[in-house]
PDB file of C-alpha atoms and ligand atoms in Angstrom:
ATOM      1  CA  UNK A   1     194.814 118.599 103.588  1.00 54.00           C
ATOM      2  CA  UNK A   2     198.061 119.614 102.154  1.00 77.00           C
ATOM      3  CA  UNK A   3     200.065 122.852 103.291  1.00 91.00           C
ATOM      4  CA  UNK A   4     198.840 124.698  99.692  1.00 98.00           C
ATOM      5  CA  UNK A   5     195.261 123.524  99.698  1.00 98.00           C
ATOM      6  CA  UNK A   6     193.451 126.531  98.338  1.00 97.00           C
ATOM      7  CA  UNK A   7     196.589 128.360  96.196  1.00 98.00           C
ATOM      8  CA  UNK A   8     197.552 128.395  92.559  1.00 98.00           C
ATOM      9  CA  UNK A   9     201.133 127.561  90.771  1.00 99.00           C
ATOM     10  CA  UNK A  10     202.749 127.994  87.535  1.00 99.00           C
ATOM     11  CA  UNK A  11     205.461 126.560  86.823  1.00 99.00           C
ATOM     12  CA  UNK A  12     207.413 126.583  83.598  1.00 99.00           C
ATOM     13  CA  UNK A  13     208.696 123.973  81.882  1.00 98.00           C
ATOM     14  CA  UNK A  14     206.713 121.222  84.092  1.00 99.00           C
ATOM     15  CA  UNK A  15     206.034 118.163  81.188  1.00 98.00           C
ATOM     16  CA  UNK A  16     209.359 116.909  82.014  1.00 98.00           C
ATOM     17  CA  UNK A  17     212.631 116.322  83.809  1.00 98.00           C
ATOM     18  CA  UNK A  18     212.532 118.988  87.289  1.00 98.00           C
ATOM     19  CA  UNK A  19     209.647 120.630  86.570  1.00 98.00           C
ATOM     20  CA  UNK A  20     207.182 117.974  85.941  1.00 98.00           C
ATOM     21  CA  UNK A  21     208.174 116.788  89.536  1.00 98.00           C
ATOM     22  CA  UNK A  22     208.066 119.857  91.363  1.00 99.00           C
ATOM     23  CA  UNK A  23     204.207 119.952  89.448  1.00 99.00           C
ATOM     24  CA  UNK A  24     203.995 116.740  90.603  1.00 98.00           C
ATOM     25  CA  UNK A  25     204.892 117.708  94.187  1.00 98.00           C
ATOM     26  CA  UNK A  26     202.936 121.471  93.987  1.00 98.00           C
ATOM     27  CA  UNK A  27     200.034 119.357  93.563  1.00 98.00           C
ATOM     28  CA  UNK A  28     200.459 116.811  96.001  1.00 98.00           C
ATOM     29  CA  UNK A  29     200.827 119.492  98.685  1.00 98.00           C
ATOM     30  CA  UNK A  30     197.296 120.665  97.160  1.00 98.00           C
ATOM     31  CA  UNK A  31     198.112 123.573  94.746  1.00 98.00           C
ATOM     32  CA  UNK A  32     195.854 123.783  91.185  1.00 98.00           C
ATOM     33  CA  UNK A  33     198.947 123.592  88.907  1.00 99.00           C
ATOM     34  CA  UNK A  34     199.121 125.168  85.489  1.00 99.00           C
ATOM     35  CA  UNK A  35     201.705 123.018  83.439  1.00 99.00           C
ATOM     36  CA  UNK A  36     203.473 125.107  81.570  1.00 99.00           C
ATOM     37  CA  UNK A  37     205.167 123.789  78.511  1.00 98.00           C
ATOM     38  CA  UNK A  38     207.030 124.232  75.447  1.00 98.00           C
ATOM     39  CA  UNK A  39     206.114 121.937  72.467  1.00 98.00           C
ATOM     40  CA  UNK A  40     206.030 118.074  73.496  1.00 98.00           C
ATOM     41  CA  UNK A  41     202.295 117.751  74.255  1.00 98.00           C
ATOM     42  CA  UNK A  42     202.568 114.263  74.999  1.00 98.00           C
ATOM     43  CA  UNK A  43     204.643 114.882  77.888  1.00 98.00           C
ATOM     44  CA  UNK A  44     202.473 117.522  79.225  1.00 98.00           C
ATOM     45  CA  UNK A  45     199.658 115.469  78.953  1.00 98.00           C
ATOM     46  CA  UNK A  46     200.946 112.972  80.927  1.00 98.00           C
ATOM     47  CA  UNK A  47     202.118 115.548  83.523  1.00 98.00           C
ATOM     48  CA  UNK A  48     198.979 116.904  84.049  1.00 99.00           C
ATOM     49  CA  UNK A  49     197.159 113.366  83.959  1.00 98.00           C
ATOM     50  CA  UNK A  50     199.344 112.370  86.371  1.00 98.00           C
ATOM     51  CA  UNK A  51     198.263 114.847  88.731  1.00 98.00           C
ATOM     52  CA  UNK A  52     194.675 114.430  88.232  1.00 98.00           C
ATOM     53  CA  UNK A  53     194.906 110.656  88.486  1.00 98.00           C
ATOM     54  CA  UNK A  54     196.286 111.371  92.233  1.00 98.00           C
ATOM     55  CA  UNK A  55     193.371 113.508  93.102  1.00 98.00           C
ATOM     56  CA  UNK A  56     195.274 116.911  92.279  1.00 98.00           C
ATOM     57  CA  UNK A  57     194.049 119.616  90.203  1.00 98.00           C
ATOM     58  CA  UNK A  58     196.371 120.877  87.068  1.00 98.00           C
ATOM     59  CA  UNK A  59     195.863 122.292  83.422  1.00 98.00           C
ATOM     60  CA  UNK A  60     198.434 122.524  80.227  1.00 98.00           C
ATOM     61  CA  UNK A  61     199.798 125.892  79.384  1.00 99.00           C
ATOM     62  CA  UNK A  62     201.261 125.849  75.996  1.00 98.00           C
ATOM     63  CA  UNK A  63     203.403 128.587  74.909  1.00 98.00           C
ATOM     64  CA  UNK A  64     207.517 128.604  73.504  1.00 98.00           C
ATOM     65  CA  UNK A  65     209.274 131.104  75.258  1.00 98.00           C
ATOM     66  CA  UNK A  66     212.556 133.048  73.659  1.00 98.00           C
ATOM     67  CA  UNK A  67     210.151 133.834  70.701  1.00 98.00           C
ATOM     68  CA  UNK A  68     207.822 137.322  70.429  1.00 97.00           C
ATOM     69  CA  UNK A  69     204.597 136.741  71.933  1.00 98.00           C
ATOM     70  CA  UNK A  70     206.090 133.929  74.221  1.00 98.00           C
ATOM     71  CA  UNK A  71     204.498 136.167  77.149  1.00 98.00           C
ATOM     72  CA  UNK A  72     201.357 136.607  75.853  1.00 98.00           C
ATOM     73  CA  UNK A  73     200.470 133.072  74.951  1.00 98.00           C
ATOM     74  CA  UNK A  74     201.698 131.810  78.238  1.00 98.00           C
ATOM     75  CA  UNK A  75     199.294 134.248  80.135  1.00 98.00           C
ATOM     76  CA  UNK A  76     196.444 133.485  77.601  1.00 98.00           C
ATOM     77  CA  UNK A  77     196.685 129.753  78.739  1.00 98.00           C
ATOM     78  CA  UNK A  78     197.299 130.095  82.489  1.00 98.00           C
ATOM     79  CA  UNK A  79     194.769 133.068  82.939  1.00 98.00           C
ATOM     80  CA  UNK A  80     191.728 131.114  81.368  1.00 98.00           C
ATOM     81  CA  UNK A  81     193.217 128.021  83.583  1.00 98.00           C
ATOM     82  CA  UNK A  82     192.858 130.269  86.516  1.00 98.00           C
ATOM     83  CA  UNK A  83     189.606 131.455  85.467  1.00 98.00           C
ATOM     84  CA  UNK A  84     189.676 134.071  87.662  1.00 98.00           C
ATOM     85  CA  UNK A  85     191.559 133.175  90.911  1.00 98.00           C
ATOM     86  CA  UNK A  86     194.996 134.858  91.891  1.00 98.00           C
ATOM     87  CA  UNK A  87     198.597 133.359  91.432  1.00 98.00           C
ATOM     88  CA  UNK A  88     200.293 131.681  94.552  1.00 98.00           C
ATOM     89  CA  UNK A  89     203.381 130.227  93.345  1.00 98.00           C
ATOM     90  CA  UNK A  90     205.257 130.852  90.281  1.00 99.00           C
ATOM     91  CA  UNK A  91     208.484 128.858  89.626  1.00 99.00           C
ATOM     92  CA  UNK A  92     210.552 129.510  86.555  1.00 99.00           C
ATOM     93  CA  UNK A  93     212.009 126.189  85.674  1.00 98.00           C
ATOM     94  CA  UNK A  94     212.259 126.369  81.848  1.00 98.00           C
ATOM     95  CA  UNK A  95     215.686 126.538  80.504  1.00 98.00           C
ATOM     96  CA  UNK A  96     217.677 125.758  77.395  1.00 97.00           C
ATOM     97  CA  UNK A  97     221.484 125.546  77.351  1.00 94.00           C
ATOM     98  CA  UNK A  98     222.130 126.247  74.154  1.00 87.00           C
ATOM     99  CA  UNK A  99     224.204 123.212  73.113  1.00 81.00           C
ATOM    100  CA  UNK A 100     228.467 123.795  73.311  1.00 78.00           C
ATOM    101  CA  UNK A 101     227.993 127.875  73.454  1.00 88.00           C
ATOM    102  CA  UNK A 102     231.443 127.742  74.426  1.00 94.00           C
ATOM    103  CA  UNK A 103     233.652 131.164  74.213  1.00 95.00           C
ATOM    104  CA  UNK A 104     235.320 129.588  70.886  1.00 95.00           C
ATOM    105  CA  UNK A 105     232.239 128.381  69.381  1.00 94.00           C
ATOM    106  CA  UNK A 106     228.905 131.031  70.820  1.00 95.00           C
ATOM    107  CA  UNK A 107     227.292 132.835  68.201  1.00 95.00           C
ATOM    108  CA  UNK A 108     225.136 135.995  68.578  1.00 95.00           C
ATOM    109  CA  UNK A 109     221.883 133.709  67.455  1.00 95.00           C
ATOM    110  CA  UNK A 110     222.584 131.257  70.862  1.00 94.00           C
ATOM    111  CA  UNK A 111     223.566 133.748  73.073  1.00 96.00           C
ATOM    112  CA  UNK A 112     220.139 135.444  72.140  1.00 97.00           C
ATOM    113  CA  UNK A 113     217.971 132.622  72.423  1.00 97.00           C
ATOM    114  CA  UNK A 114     219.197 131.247  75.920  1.00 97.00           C
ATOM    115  CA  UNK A 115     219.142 134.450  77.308  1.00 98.00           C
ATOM    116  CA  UNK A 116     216.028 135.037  75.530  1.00 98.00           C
ATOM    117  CA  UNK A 117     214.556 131.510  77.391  1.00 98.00           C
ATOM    118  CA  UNK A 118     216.379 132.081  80.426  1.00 98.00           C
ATOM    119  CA  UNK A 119     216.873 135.541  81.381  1.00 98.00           C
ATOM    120  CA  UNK A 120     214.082 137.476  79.708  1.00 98.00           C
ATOM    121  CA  UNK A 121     211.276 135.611  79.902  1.00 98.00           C
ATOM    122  CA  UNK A 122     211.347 134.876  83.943  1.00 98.00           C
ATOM    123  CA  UNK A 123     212.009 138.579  83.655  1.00 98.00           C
ATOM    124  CA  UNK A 124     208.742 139.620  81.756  1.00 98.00           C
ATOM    125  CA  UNK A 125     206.594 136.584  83.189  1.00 99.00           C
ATOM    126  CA  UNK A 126     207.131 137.482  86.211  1.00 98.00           C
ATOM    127  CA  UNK A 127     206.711 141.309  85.220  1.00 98.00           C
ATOM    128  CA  UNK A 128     202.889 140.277  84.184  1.00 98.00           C
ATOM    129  CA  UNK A 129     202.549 137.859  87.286  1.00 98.00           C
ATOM    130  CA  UNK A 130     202.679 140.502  89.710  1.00 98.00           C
ATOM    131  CA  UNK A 131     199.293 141.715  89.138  1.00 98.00           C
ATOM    132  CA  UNK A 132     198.192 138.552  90.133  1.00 98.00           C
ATOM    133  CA  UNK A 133     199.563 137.536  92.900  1.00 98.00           C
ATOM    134  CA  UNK A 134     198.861 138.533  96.326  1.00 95.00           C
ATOM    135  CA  UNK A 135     200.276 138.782  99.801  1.00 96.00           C
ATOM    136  CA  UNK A 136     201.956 135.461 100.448  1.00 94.00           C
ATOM    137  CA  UNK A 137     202.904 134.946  97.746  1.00 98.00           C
ATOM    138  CA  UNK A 138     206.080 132.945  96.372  1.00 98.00           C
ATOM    139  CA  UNK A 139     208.393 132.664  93.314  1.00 98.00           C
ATOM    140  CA  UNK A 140     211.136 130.054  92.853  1.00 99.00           C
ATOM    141  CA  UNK A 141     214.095 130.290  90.864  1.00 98.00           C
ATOM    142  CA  UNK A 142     215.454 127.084  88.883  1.00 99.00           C
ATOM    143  CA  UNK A 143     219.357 127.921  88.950  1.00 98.00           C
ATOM    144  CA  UNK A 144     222.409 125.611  88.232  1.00 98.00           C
ATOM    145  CA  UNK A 145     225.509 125.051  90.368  1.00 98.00           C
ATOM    146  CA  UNK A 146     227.466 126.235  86.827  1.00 97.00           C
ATOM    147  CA  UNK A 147     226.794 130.256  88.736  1.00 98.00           C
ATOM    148  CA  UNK A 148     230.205 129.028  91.404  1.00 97.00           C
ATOM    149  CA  UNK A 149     231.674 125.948  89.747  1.00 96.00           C
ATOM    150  CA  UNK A 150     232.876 126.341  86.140  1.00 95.00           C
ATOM    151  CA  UNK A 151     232.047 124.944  83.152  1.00 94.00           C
ATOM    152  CA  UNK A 152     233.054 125.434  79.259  1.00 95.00           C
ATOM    153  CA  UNK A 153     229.414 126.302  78.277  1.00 95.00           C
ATOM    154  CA  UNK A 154     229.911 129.942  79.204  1.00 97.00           C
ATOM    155  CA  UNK A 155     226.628 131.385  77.831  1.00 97.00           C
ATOM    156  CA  UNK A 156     223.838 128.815  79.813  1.00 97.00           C
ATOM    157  CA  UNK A 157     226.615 129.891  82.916  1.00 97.00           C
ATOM    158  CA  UNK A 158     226.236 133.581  82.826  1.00 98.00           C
ATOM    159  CA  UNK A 159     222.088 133.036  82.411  1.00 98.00           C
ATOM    160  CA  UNK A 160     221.946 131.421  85.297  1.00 98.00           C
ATOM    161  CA  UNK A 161     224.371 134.109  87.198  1.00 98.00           C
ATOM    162  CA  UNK A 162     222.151 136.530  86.208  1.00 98.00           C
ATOM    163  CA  UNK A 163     218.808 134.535  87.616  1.00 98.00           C
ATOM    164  CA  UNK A 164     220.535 134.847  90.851  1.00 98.00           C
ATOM    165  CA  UNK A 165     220.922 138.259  91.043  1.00 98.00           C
ATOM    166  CA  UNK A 166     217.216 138.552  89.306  1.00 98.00           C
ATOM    167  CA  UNK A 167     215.882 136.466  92.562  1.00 98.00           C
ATOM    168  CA  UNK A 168     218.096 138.890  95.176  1.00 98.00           C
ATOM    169  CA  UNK A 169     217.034 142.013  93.205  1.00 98.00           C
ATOM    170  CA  UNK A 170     213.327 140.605  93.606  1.00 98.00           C
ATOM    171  CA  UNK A 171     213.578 139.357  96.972  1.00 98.00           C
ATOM    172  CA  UNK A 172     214.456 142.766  98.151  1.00 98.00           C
ATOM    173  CA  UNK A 173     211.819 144.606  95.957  1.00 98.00           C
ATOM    174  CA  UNK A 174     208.551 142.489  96.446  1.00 98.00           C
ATOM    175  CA  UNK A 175     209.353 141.839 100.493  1.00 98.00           C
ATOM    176  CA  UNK A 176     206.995 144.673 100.758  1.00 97.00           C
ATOM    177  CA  UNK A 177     203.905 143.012  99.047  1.00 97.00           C
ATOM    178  CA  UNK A 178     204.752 140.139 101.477  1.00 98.00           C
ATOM    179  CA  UNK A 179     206.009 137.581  98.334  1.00 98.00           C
ATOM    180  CA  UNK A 180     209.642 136.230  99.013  1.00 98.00           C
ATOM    181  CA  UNK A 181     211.660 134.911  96.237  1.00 98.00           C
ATOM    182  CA  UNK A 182     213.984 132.615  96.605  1.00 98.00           C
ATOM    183  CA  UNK A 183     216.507 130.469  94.008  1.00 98.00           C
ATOM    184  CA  UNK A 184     217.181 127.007  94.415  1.00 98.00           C
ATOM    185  CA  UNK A 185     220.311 125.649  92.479  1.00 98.00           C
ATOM    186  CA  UNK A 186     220.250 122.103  91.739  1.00 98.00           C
ATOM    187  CA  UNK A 187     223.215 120.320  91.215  1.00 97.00           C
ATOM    188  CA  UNK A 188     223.913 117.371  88.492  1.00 96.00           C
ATOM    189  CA  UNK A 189     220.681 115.846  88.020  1.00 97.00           C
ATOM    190  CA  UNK A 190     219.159 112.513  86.059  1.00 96.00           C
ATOM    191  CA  UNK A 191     216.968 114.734  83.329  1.00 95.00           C
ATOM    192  CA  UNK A 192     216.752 114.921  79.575  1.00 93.00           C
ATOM    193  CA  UNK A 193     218.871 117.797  79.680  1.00 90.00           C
ATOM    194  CA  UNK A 194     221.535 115.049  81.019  1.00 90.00           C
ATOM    195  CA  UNK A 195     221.548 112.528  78.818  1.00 88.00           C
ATOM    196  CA  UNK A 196     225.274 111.807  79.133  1.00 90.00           C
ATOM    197  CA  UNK A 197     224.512 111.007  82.663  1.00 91.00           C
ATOM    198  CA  UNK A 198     222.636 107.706  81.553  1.00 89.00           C
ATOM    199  CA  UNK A 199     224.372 107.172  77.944  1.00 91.00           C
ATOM    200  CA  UNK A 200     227.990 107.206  78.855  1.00 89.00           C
ATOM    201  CA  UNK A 201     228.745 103.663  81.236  1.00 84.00           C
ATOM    202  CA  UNK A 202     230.493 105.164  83.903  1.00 92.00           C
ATOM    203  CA  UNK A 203     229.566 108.800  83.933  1.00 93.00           C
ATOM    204  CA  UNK A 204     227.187 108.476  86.862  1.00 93.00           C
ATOM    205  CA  UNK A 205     229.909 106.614  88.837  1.00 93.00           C
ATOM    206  CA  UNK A 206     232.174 109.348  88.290  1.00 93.00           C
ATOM    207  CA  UNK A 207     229.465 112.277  88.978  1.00 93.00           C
ATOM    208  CA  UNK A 208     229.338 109.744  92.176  1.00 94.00           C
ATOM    209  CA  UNK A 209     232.821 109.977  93.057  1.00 94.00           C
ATOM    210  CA  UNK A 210     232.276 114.095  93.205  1.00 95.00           C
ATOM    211  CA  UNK A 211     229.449 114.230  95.453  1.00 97.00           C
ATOM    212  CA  UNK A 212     229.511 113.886  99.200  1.00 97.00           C
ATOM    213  CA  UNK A 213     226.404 111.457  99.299  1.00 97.00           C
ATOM    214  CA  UNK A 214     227.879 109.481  96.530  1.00 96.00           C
ATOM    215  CA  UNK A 215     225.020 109.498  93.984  1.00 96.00           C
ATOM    216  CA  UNK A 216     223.922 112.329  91.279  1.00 96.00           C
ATOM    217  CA  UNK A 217     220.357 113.954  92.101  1.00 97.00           C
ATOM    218  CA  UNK A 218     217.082 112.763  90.956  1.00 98.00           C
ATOM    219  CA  UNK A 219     214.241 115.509  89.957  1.00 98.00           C
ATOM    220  CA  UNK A 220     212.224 115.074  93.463  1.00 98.00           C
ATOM    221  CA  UNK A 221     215.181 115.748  95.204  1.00 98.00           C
ATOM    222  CA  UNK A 222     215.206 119.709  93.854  1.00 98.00           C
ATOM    223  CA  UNK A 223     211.279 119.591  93.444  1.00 98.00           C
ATOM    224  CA  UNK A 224     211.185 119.023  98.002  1.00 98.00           C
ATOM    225  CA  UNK A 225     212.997 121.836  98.415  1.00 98.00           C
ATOM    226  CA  UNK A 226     211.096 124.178  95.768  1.00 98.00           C
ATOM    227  CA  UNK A 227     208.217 122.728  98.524  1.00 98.00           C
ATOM    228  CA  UNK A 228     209.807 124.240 101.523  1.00 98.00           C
ATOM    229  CA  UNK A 229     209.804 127.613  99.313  1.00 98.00           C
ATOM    230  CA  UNK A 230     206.802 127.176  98.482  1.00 98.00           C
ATOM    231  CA  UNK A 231     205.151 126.673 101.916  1.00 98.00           C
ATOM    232  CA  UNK A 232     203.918 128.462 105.032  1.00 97.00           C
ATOM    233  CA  UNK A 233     207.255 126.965 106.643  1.00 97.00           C
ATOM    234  CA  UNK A 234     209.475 129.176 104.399  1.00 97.00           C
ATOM    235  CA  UNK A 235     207.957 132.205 105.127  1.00 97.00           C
ATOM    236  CA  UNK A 236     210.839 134.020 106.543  1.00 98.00           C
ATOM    237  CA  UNK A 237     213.169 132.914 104.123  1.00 98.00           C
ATOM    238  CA  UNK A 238     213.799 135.655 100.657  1.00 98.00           C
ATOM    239  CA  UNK A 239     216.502 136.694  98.478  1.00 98.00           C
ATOM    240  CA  UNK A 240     218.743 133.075  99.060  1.00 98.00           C
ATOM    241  CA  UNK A 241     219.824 130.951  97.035  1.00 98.00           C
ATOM    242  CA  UNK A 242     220.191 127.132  98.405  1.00 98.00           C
ATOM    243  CA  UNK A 243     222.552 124.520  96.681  1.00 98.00           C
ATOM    244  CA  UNK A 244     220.721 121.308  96.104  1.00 98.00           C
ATOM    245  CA  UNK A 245     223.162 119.141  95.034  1.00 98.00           C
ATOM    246  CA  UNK A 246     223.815 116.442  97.765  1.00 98.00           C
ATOM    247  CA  UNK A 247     227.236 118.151  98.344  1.00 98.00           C
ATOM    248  CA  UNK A 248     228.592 118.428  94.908  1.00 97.00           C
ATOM    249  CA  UNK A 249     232.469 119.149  94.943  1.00 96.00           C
ATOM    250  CA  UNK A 250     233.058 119.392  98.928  1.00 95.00           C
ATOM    251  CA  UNK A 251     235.965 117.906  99.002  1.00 91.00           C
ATOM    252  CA  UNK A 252     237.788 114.839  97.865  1.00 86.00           C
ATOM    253  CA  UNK A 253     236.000 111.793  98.388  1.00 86.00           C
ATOM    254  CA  UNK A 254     238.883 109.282  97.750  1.00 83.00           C
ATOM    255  CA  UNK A 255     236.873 108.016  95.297  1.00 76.00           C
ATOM    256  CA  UNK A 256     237.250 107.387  91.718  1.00 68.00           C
TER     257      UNK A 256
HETATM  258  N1  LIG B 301     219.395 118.578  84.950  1.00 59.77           N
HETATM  259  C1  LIG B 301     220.371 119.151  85.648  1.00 59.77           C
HETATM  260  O1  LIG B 301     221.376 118.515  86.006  1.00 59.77           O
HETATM  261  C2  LIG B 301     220.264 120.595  86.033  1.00 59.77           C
HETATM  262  C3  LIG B 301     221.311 121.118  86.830  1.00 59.77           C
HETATM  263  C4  LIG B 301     221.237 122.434  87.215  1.00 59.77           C
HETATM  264  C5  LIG B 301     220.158 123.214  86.848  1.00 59.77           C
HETATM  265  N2  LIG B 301     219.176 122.692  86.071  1.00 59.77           N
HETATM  266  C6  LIG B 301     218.061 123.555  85.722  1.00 59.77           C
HETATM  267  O2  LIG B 301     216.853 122.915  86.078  1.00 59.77           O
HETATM  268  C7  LIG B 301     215.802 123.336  85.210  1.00 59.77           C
HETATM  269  C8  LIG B 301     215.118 122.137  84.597  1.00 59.77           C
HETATM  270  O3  LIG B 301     216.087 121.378  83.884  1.00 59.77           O
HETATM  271  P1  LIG B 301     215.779 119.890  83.357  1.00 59.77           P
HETATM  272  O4  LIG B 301     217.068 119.179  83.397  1.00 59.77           O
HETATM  273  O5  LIG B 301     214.594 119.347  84.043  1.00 59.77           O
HETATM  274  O6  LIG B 301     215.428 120.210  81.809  1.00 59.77           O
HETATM  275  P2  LIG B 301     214.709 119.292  80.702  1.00 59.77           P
HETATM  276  O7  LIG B 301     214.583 117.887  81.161  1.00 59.77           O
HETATM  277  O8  LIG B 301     215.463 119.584  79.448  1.00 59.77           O
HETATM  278  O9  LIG B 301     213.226 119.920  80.615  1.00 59.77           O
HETATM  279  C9  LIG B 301     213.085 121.233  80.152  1.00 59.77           C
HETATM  280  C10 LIG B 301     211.656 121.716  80.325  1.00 59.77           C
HETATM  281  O10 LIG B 301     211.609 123.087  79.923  1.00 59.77           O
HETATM  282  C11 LIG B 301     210.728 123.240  78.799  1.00 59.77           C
HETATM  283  N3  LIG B 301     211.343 124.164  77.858  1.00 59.77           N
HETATM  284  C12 LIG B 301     212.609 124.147  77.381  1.00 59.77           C
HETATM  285  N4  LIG B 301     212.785 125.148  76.502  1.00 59.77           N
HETATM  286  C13 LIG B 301     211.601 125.798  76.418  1.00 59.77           C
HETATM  287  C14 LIG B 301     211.145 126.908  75.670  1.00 59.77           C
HETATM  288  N5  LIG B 301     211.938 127.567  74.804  1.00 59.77           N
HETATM  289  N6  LIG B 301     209.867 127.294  75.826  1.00 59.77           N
HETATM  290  C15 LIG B 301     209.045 126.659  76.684  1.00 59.77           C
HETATM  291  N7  LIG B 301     209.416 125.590  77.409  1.00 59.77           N
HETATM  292  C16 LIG B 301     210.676 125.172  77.280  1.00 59.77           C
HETATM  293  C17 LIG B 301     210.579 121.843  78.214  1.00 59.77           C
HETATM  294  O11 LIG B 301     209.321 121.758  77.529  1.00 59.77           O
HETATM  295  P3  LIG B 301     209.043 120.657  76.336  1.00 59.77           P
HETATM  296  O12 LIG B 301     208.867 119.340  77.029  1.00 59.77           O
HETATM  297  O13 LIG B 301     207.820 121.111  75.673  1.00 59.77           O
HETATM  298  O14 LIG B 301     210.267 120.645  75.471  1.00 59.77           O
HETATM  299  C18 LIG B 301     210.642 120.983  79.464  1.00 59.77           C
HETATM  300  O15 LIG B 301     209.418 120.985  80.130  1.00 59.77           O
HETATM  301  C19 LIG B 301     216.467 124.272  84.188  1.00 59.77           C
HETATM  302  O16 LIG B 301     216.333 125.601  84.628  1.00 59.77           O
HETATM  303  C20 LIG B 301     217.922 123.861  84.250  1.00 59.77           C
HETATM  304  O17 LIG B 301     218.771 124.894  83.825  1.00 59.77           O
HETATM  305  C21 LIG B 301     219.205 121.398  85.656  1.00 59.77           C
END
């Protein structure tokens, strides 16, 4: 029986890339996992089929965040999902960057919308979560390594700074219900989201030649840790933030 045999998850933005494989691995550990999602239905379904196939329990949850109402809908879906038990784990995954929101070329329209996807919602999700969560209880962070090395896209940079002061903030307020909160900050990682990564011959040979175990990161390898979070064995751990990033920019590897 796995370690979360028995609990409940959310978490957003699990049809593809990170999230669908912390779902995957949520589930695998024995949590009922509502797949939250934005618009491709196809991938959700295959999330959530994916899960059931290997003997796991998980629903779709479809709802766009960064747009009014993005709260509501979300709870809508995962509340009937629930149909009635309590939240366990809620990981906010779901993030945008916004395209080149650079400091030459950001507009008031992108700098709302990411923050809008990836600032306010965890914000007011996890606002209307609380009520259903109990002692125990655990919520995960999706950050970026962009919060201490820098990057040109400013605006997706300074939504993730502020997620990790969110999870601190939260950390310190919800340690008396007994939930910790905790932010795990992957570093360059085979998604969508990285399509350079795959498209460019090369770039994954360079992203190589940066990273102490000379490779860049695959979606299970942030989805284990959001486990450890996740389970009994991480119970004294709140209000950190661990790199996941197979030692991205240690040093000089000698390697180009
Ligand atoms: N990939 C990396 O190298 C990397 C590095 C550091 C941090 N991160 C962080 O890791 C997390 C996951 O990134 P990823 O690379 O797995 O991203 P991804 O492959 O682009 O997947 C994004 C997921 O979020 C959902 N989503 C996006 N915008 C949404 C919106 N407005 N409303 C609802 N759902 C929305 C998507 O749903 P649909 O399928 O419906 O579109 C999809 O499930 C993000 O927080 C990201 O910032 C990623």
């Amino acid at each position: 029986m796995g370690s979360l045999a028995g609990k409940t998850a959310l978490v957003t933005g699990a049809s593809r890339g990170i999230g669908r494989s912390i779902a995957l691995r949520l589930a695998a550990d024995g949590a009922a996992v509502a797949v939250h999602y934005g618009s491709n239905d196809a991938a959700a379904k295959d999330t959530v089929e994916t899960i059931i196939a290997a003997g796991g329990e998980a629903f779709p949850v479809r709802a766009e965040l960064g747009v009014p109402g993005d709260v509501d809908a979300l709870f809508a879906g995962l509340e009937a999902g629930l149909g009635g038990r309590p939240l366990d784990v809620l990981v906010h995954n779901a993030a945008v960057t916004g395209g080149a929101a650079t400091v030459e070329d950001a507009t008031v329209e992108d700098f709302d919308r990411v923050f809008a996807v990836n600032v306010r919602a965890p914000l007011f999700i996890t606002q209307r979560a609380l009520p259903l969560m109990r002692e125990g209880g655990r919520i995960i962070n999706i950050s970026s390594g962009v919060t201490w090395f820098a990057t040109p896209e400013v605006v997706y940079g300074m939504t993730k700074g502020a997620l990790n002061v969110f999870g601190r903030s939260l950390g310190h307020t919800l340690g008396a219900r007994g939930i910790t909160v905790n932010t795990v900050s992957p570093g360059i990682t085979e998604t969508d989201m990285n399509g350079w990564l795959t498209d460019n011959p090369g770039s994954a040979g360079e992203v190589a030649a940066m990273t102490a175990l000379r490779r860049h990161g695959q979606p299970e390898d942030i989805a284990d840790a959001v486990a450890f979070f996740a389970s009994e064995d991480g119970r004294w751990v709140t209000g950190q933030t661990l790199e996941v990033n197979g030692g991205l920019f240690l040093g000089p590897t000698g390697e180009r």
